[in-house]
Amino acid sequence: MSMFNVFRKEIDWGGRKLVLETGKVARQADGAVMVTYGDTTVLATAVGSKTKSNFDFFPLTVNYQEKTFAAGKIPGGFFKREGRPSEKETLTSRLIDRPIRPLFAEGYRSETQVVCTVLSHDMENDPDIVAMIGASAALTISGLPFLGPIGAARVGYVDGEYVLNPTSDQMKQTGLDLVVAGTTQGVLMVESQANELSEDVMLGAVNFGHEQFQPVIAAIIEMARNCAREPREIAPAAPEVAIVKDKAEAIRGQVAEAYKIVNKTERQDALSAIRQAFVESLGENEAEIAVAGKVLKGLESEVMRRSVLETGKRIDGRDTKTVRAIESEVGFLPRAHGSALFTRGETQAMVTVTLGTGQDEQIIDALEGEYREHFLLHYNFPPYSVGEAGRMGSPGRREIGHGKLAWRAIKPLLPKKEDFPYTMRVVSEITESNGSSSMATVCGTSLAMMDGGVPLPRPVAGIAMGLIKEDDGFAVLSDILGDEDHLGDMDFKVAGTETGVTSLQMDIKITSITKEIMEVALRQARDGRLHILGEMANALTGAREGVAANAPRITTITINPSKIRDVIGSGGKVIREITEQTGTKIDIDDDGTIKIASADPEATDKAVAWIKGIVAEPEVGVIYTGKVVKIMDFGAFVNFLGSRDGLVHISELAQNRVKNVGDVVSVGDMVKVKCIGFDDRGKVKLSMKQVDQETGRDLAADEKQTAE
């Protein structure tokens, strides 16, 4: 008799087995499910605290963590244990958080934590999708008020066909990497990178993914029927809420007036004064004051939403389709290799690009193996950008997520590494923010890179769309403000070129979004994107010729791979000497490609000549200038080509007979020598007597001509 009561559900999904199992591991968590897809396994657990918190928001934390033992590896570094979350772990935590957060019941406020741990990675199936399914299953059986389950899938696009959960090898050929999650009713989240695909192909991929993960949702529901815990009781809404709602009706008109103020800071000041006066009007009633914040937020949301639906006019006076005024400027900072200041309404990104060499590449130690990244994009959101004072520290989850979104939008347009062998680091400092700074980052990055001479074939722009949906209609809003983002039903960001979409990110707070709404949003986003590209063209329409004067120039030469060891020297001695004496940076690839980087063309020429000298082969009949390095009884050794020495036999030193080598040359003399052949061991034979030591003329050739 086993001590475990195990429940297991298995389905065939995308040509591989998907297995859900609970009851054996982590039995004290509210929900724990081990999910295996192929040979990738993730343990997902969910726990909700038994006590109600006093937060006025829902305190949910998602932690996705990769253990290196999953790939049979030991962590690097001194501590040899997993450290702070990698970028992939942070992004995947966000990926799981986004679709599950809107599905918790209204009024549930207990501290809740979902932990997904990667236990095994088969190098084919990415654990992120497996973790999302695990989180959904663990929450569904936990008894917590989660209105799921959700399903998730990755969609690729190979040769004009959608592919469900492409393997790592298929990912190398796909023009699309799209992750979609949602319920049986609809899509809740999309995250993607695409090679300038059309809006129709993108929407098709979202719908394909939604259809394909339905069997996963069915499997979770069936498993939950057998083993879910008793549902938790949620405390009913406090009776004060209804009372405060009634009282708040009196200030509806004031809130509506405040929302007519176009300037963000003035509007917020006015609203904050209204809120304060309302709270003071409640007197000493603690219970009513406790719910006032939430009630007022609801009222503000209603006022703003109704106004847009009824009048078609928005907070700042725009209609639903207009994009705010845009100002773009390039070459904004004198010392950066490329820079841009992109301002759209009250959102501003100051973006720089720095060009480095192969030595500046980021080495990423992933479960799948180590790889090097030559395009980095770092996004920073300082508190002053929204007029606040706050803590500055290492980048938070949101900053990493926004930076990656912009990275995905630009990545498909980067030139091939062999055509542009630079490491590129983009930094976007958000200096003002009111609505989609990540899309301002995309526009600013595109401009800064073109300003820095990065040969992007076309500029890229991004736009954030919003949605307001009520029973009697919906409105899609182009280029949303911060307030519209908080009070709307959808945040929908599309980036791309005039040709197609490079990145689509979508978060939906309601479950009833239709295909029609997504079509309208994508179409409207395309119009907005083309408008923004037009505005950006006022500053710059394409990449500048050549890189900035203070950026390194990279010269590429190719040598025979068998000569690489000669250029490096024993223990790296030769290459170190070249870089120290010329001041250049040198990268050598295994195929014999050598990249020499320096901002000074003379230094580059010197290094190129030095390397060519090392790898050059001596040619019979060619005259070289060399240095006597050693004297023997039978002749002198001369260093004449890079590090190569040859022997001038005593009989080849001078026209007349020589008794003593030392009578003709001494160590350190510069002499002119002609290569006259090779001995049977491949050593080079040189002659001094066949060359005029003054002029360097070939005397033997002269004699031959005279004879003829």
Short mmCIF file of C-alpha atoms in Angstrom, two decimals, residues 120-325:
data_model
loop_
_atom_site.label_atom_id
_atom_site.label_comp_id
_atom_site.label_asym_id
_atom_site.label_seq_id
_atom_site.Cartn_x
_atom_site.Cartn_y
_atom_site.Cartn_z
CA SER A 120 14.31 18.53 -15.93
CA HIS A 121 15.00 20.06 -19.35
CA ASP A 122 15.16 17.83 -22.43
CA MET A 123 16.72 20.62 -24.57
CA GLU A 124 13.74 20.41 -26.94
CA ASN A 125 10.69 21.66 -25.06
CA ASP A 126 10.97 25.09 -23.45
CA PRO A 127 9.93 24.86 -19.77
CA ASP A 128 8.06 28.22 -19.87
CA ILE A 129 4.88 26.77 -21.43
CA VAL A 130 5.10 23.72 -19.14
CA ALA A 131 5.35 26.05 -16.12
CA MET A 132 2.29 28.08 -17.20
CA ILE A 133 0.23 24.92 -17.53
CA GLY A 134 1.54 23.75 -14.15
CA ALA A 135 0.63 27.04 -12.44
CA SER A 136 -2.87 26.84 -13.93
CA ALA A 137 -3.34 23.23 -12.77
CA ALA A 138 -1.96 23.88 -9.26
CA LEU A 139 -4.30 26.86 -8.79
CA THR A 140 -7.29 24.95 -10.19
CA ILE A 141 -6.96 22.12 -7.62
CA SER A 142 -5.91 24.39 -4.74
CA GLY A 143 -9.36 25.50 -3.56
CA LEU A 144 -8.26 29.12 -3.99
CA PRO A 145 -10.85 31.33 -5.75
CA PHE A 146 -9.19 31.08 -9.17
CA LEU A 147 -11.62 31.31 -12.08
CA GLY A 148 -9.45 29.31 -14.47
CA PRO A 149 -8.05 27.06 -15.60
CA ILE A 150 -5.97 28.64 -18.33
CA GLY A 151 -4.08 26.95 -21.14
CA ALA A 152 -0.96 28.19 -22.89
CA ALA A 153 0.93 27.37 -26.07
CA ARG A 154 3.83 28.55 -28.17
CA VAL A 155 3.13 29.10 -31.86
CA GLY A 156 5.80 29.06 -34.57
CA TYR A 157 5.44 29.85 -38.28
CA VAL A 158 7.49 27.71 -40.67
CA ASP A 159 7.01 27.76 -44.47
CA GLY A 160 3.64 29.50 -44.20
CA GLU A 161 2.23 26.99 -41.66
CA TYR A 162 1.59 27.46 -37.95
CA VAL A 163 3.48 25.03 -35.69
CA LEU A 164 2.29 24.12 -32.18
CA ASN A 165 5.04 24.21 -29.52
CA PRO A 166 7.99 24.19 -31.94
CA THR A 167 11.06 22.34 -30.64
CA SER A 168 14.38 24.14 -30.16
CA ASP A 169 15.49 23.04 -33.64
CA GLN A 170 12.26 24.27 -35.26
CA MET A 171 12.70 27.61 -33.45
CA LYS A 172 15.80 28.20 -35.61
CA GLN A 173 13.67 28.21 -38.79
CA THR A 174 10.57 29.99 -37.53
CA GLY A 175 9.66 33.54 -38.51
CA LEU A 176 7.54 33.83 -35.36
CA ASP A 177 7.84 33.09 -31.65
CA LEU A 178 4.44 33.71 -30.09
CA VAL A 179 3.20 32.64 -26.66
CA VAL A 180 -0.54 32.81 -26.06
CA ALA A 181 -2.52 32.03 -22.91
CA GLY A 182 -6.21 32.13 -22.11
CA THR A 183 -9.34 30.34 -20.96
CA THR A 184 -12.00 28.43 -22.89
CA GLN A 185 -13.77 31.77 -23.53
CA GLY A 186 -10.90 33.79 -24.86
CA VAL A 187 -7.32 34.96 -24.98
CA LEU A 188 -5.82 36.72 -21.95
CA MET A 189 -2.20 37.22 -22.89
CA VAL A 190 0.07 37.29 -25.94
CA GLU A 191 3.83 37.84 -26.07
CA SER A 192 5.68 37.60 -29.37
CA GLN A 193 8.52 38.36 -31.74
CA ALA A 194 8.01 38.16 -35.51
CA ASN A 195 9.89 38.78 -38.75
CA GLU A 196 7.69 41.61 -40.06
CA LEU A 197 4.58 39.45 -40.44
CA SER A 198 1.19 40.83 -41.46
CA GLU A 199 -1.55 41.61 -38.93
CA ASP A 200 -3.60 38.74 -40.38
CA VAL A 201 -0.83 36.19 -39.82
CA MET A 202 -0.36 37.44 -36.23
CA LEU A 203 -4.08 37.23 -35.45
CA GLY A 204 -4.21 33.79 -37.08
CA ALA A 205 -1.38 32.65 -34.80
CA VAL A 206 -3.21 33.90 -31.69
CA ASN A 207 -6.39 32.06 -32.71
CA PHE A 208 -4.45 28.91 -33.67
CA GLY A 209 -2.76 28.84 -30.23
CA HIS A 210 -6.11 29.42 -28.48
CA GLU A 211 -7.71 26.47 -30.30
CA GLN A 212 -4.73 24.21 -29.73
CA PHE A 213 -4.55 24.58 -25.95
CA GLN A 214 -8.23 23.73 -25.36
CA PRO A 215 -7.44 20.00 -24.74
CA VAL A 216 -5.00 21.08 -21.99
CA ILE A 217 -7.76 23.04 -20.22
CA ALA A 218 -10.07 20.01 -20.52
CA ALA A 219 -7.37 17.77 -19.00
CA ILE A 220 -6.88 20.12 -16.03
CA ILE A 221 -10.65 20.28 -15.41
CA GLU A 222 -10.92 16.49 -15.49
CA MET A 223 -8.03 16.12 -13.07
CA ALA A 224 -9.53 18.73 -10.73
CA ARG A 225 -12.87 16.82 -10.66
CA ASN A 226 -11.06 13.98 -8.91
CA CYS A 227 -8.71 15.77 -6.55
CA ALA A 228 -9.49 19.48 -6.06
CA ARG A 229 -9.65 20.79 -2.50
CA GLU A 230 -12.81 22.31 -1.07
CA PRO A 231 -13.22 25.87 -2.35
CA ARG A 232 -12.31 28.60 0.13
CA GLU A 233 -15.00 30.90 1.36
CA ILE A 234 -14.45 34.51 0.31
CA ALA A 235 -15.63 37.06 2.78
CA PRO A 236 -18.57 38.98 1.28
CA ALA A 237 -18.00 42.62 0.39
CA ALA A 238 -18.14 44.84 3.45
CA PRO A 239 -21.61 46.42 3.89
CA GLU A 240 -19.82 49.80 4.03
CA VAL A 241 -19.05 49.52 0.31
CA ALA A 242 -22.70 50.04 -0.69
CA ILE A 243 -23.06 52.96 1.73
CA VAL A 244 -19.89 54.70 0.49
CA LYS A 245 -20.95 54.10 -3.14
CA ASP A 246 -24.21 55.95 -2.46
CA LYS A 247 -22.37 58.85 -0.83
CA ALA A 248 -19.87 58.99 -3.72
CA GLU A 249 -22.67 59.62 -6.25
CA ALA A 250 -22.73 63.21 -4.96
CA ILE A 251 -19.24 63.89 -6.32
CA ARG A 252 -19.66 62.19 -9.72
CA GLY A 253 -20.03 65.61 -11.41
CA GLN A 254 -16.82 66.93 -9.81
CA VAL A 255 -14.88 63.83 -10.97
CA ALA A 256 -16.24 64.26 -14.50
CA GLU A 257 -15.08 67.91 -14.50
CA ALA A 258 -11.61 66.89 -13.25
CA TYR A 259 -11.32 64.42 -16.12
CA LYS A 260 -11.75 67.27 -18.57
CA ILE A 261 -8.39 68.74 -17.48
CA VAL A 262 -5.95 67.91 -20.27
CA ASN A 263 -2.65 68.34 -18.39
CA LYS A 264 -1.77 65.16 -16.47
CA THR A 265 -0.26 66.83 -13.37
CA GLU A 266 -3.13 69.34 -12.99
CA ARG A 267 -5.71 66.57 -13.52
CA GLN A 268 -4.08 64.40 -10.86
CA ASP A 269 -3.93 67.31 -8.43
CA ALA A 270 -7.63 68.03 -8.96
CA LEU A 271 -8.62 64.37 -8.50
CA SER A 272 -6.48 64.05 -5.42
CA ALA A 273 -8.16 67.13 -3.87
CA ILE A 274 -11.61 65.62 -4.62
CA ARG A 275 -10.60 62.29 -3.04
CA GLN A 276 -9.25 64.02 0.05
CA ALA A 277 -12.36 66.15 0.53
CA PHE A 278 -14.55 63.05 0.12
CA VAL A 279 -12.58 61.04 2.70
CA GLU A 280 -12.78 63.99 5.15
CA SER A 281 -16.53 64.13 4.62
CA LEU A 282 -16.80 60.57 6.02
CA GLY A 283 -15.69 61.90 9.41
CA GLU A 284 -14.38 59.36 11.92
CA ASN A 285 -15.99 56.30 10.33
CA GLU A 286 -12.94 53.96 10.06
CA ALA A 287 -14.79 51.19 8.19
CA GLU A 288 -16.08 53.58 5.53
CA ILE A 289 -12.68 55.28 5.14
CA ALA A 290 -11.09 51.83 4.61
CA VAL A 291 -13.18 51.14 1.48
CA ALA A 292 -13.28 54.73 0.17
CA GLY A 293 -10.16 54.35 -2.02
CA LYS A 294 -11.54 51.38 -3.86
CA VAL A 295 -14.99 52.91 -4.33
CA LEU A 296 -13.52 56.14 -5.70
CA LYS A 297 -11.31 54.24 -8.13
CA GLY A 298 -14.42 52.46 -9.38
CA LEU A 299 -16.26 55.75 -9.77
CA GLU A 300 -13.36 57.36 -11.67
CA SER A 301 -13.19 54.36 -13.95
CA GLU A 302 -16.95 54.54 -14.68
CA VAL A 303 -16.81 58.27 -15.38
CA MET A 304 -13.89 58.00 -17.76
CA ARG A 305 -15.22 54.94 -19.58
CA ARG A 306 -18.78 56.25 -20.05
CA SER A 307 -17.46 59.58 -21.29
CA VAL A 308 -15.34 57.89 -23.98
CA LEU A 309 -18.15 55.57 -25.11
CA GLU A 310 -20.78 58.31 -25.20
CA THR A 311 -18.79 61.24 -26.61
CA GLY A 312 -15.89 59.51 -28.42
CA LYS A 313 -13.67 62.08 -26.66
CA ARG A 314 -10.88 61.13 -24.27
CA ILE A 315 -9.34 62.61 -21.13
CA ASP A 316 -6.95 64.81 -23.08
CA GLY A 317 -9.55 65.86 -25.65
CA ARG A 318 -8.42 63.48 -28.42
CA ASP A 319 -10.74 61.21 -30.35
CA THR A 320 -10.14 57.46 -30.20
CA LYS A 321 -7.70 57.25 -33.13
CA THR A 322 -5.48 60.29 -32.83
CA VAL A 323 -1.87 59.87 -31.73
CA ARG A 324 -0.42 62.61 -29.50
CA ALA A 325 2.04 65.14 -30.90
#
